[in-house]
CSV table of C-alpha atoms (C1' of nucleotides) in Angstrom, one decimal:
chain,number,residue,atom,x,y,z
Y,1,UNK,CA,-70.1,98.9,-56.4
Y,2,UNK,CA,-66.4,98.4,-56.9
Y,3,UNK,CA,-66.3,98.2,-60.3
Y,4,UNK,CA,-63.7,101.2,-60.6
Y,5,UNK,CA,-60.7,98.6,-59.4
Y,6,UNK,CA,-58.0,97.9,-62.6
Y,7,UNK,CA,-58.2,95.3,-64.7
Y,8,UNK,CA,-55.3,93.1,-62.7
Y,9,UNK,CA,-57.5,93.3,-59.2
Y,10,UNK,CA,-60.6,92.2,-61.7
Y,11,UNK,CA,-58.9,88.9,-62.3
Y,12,UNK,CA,-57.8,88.2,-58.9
Y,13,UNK,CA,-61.2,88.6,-57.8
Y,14,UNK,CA,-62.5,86.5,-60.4
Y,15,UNK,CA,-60.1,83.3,-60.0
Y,16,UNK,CA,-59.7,83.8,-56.7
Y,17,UNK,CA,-63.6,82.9,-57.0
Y,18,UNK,CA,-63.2,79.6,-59.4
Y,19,UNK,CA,-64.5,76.5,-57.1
Y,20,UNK,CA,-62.9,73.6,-56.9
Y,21,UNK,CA,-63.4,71.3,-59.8
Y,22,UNK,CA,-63.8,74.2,-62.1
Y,23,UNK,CA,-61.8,75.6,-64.6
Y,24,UNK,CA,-62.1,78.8,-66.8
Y,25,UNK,CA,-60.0,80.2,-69.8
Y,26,UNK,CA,-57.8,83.5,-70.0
Y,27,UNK,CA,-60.3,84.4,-73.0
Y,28,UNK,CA,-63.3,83.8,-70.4
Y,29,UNK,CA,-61.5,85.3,-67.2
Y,30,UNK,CA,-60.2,88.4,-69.9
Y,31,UNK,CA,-63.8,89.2,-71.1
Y,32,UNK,CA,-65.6,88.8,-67.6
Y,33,UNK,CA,-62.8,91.9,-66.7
Y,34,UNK,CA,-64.4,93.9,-69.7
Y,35,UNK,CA,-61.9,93.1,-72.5
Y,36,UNK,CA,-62.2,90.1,-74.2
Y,37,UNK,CA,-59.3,90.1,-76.2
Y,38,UNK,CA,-57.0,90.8,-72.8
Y,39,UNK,CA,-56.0,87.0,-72.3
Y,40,UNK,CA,-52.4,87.8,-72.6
Y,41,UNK,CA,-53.0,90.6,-69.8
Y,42,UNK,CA,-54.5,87.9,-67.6
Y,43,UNK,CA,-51.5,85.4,-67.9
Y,44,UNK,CA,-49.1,88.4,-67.4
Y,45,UNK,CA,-51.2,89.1,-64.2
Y,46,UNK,CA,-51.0,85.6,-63.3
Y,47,UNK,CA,-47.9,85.2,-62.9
Y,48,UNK,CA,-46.9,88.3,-61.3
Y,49,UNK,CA,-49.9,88.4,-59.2
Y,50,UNK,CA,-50.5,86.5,-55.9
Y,51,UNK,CA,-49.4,82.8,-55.9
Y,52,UNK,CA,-52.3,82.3,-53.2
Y,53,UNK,CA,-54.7,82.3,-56.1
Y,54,UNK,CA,-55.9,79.1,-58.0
Y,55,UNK,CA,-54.0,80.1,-61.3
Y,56,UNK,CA,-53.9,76.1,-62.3
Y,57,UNK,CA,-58.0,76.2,-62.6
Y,58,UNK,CA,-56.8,78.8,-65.5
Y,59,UNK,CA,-56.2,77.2,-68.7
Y,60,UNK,CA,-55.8,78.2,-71.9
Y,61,UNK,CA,-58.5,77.8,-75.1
Y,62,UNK,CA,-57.3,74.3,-75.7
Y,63,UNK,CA,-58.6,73.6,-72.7
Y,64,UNK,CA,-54.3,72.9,-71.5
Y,65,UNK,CA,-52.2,73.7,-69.2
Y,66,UNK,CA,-50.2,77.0,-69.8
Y,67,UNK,CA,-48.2,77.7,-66.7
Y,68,UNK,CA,-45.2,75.2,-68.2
Y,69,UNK,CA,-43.2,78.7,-65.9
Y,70,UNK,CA,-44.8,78.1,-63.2
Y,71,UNK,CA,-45.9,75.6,-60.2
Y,72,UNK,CA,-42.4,74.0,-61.3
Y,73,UNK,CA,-43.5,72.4,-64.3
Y,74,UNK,CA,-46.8,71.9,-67.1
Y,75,UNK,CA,-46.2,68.3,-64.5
Y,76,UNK,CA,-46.4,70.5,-61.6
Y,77,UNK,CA,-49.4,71.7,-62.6
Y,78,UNK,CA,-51.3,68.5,-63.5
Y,79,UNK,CA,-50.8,67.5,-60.5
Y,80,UNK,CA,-52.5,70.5,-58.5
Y,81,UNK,CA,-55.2,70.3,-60.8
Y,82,UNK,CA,-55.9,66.8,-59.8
Y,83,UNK,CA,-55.5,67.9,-56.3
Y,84,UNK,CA,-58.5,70.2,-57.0
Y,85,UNK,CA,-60.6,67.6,-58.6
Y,86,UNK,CA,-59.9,68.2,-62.1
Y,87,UNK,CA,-59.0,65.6,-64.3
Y,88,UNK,CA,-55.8,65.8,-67.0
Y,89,UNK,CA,-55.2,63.7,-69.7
Y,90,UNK,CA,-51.4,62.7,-71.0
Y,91,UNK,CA,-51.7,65.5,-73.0
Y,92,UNK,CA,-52.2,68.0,-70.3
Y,93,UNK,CA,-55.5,68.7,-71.2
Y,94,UNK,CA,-58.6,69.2,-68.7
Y,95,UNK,CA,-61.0,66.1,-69.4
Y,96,UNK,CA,-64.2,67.6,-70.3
Y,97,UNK,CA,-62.9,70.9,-69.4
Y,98,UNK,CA,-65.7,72.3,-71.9
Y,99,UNK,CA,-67.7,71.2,-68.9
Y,100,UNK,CA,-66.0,72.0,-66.3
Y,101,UNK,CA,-65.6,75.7,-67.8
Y,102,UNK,CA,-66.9,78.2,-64.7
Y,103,UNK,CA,-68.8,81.4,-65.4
Y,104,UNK,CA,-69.2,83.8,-62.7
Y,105,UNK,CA,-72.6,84.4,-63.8
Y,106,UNK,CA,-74.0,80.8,-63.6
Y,107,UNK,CA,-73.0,80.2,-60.3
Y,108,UNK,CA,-72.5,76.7,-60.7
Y,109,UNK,CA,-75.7,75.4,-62.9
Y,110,UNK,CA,-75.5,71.7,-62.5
Y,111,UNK,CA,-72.1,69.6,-63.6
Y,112,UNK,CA,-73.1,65.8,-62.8
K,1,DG,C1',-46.4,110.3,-73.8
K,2,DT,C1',-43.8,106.4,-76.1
K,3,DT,C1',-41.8,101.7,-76.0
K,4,DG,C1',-41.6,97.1,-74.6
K,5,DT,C1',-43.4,92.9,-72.8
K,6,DG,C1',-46.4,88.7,-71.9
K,7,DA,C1',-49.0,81.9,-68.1
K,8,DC,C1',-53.2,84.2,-75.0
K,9,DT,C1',-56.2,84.1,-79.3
K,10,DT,C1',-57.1,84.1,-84.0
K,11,DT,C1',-55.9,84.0,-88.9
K,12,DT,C1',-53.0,82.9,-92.7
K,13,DT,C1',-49.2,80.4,-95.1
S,1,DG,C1',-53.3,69.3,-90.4
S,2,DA,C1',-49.3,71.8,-88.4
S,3,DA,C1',-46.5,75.8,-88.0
S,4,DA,C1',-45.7,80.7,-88.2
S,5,DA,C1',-47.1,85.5,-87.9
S,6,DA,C1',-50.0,89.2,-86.5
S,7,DG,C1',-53.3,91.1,-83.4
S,8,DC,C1',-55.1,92.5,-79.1
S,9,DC,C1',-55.2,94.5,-74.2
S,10,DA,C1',-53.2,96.1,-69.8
S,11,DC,C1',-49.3,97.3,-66.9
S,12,DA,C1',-44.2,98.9,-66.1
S,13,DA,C1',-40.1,101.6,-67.1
DNA sequence: GTTGTGACTTTTT
DNA sequence: GAAAAAGCCACAA
């Protein structure tokens, strides 16, 4: 298996595999790539890597929108999350994004 | 091989 | 409770 690819290709694989409706942390997305403490690396990644990916499913711990750099605005952002079926609050934060949180593992499980 | 950086996370003041 | 600092990992020069 292709498990030998670097760290960067790891997360591009991995968002690039977030559904629609989901969202995941940099912590999450960082430890799924083998390093759990390598959220920083993810966000550098981000926003250097492809722009074809679904970087606003990304959030950070808060459960918030980080990319304030990119998609032209934190405002920006909110709105393509709500174009993916994710709602944001005023504060920019995923409703029920503890719910919403995707693992790669689970598929999916059941989210009402 | 060393230094610097970054869309984060966690702990301490 | 909020703000500041340190810590951590991977990639580029």
């Amino acid at each position: 298996m292709n498990v030998d690819k670097s760290f960067r290709d790891k997360v591009y694989a991995l968002v690039a595999s977030i559904p629609e409706g989901r969202v995941m942390t940099y912590g999450d997305v960082a430890a799924y790539c083998g390093s759990p403490f390598a959220a920083r690396q993810v966000g550098q990644v981000a926003h250097f890597g492809p722009s074809e990916l679904p970087w606003q499913r990304v959030v950070n711990r808060n459960g918030g929108l980080a990319s304030a750099y990119s998609f032209g605005g934190i405002e920006g952002h909110k709105a393509a999350l709500q174009a993916d079926g994710v709602a944001v609050d005023e504060a920019f934060r995923v409703v029920g994004f503890e719910v919403k949180r995707w693992h790669p593992n689970e598929t999916q499980t059941s989210l009402l």
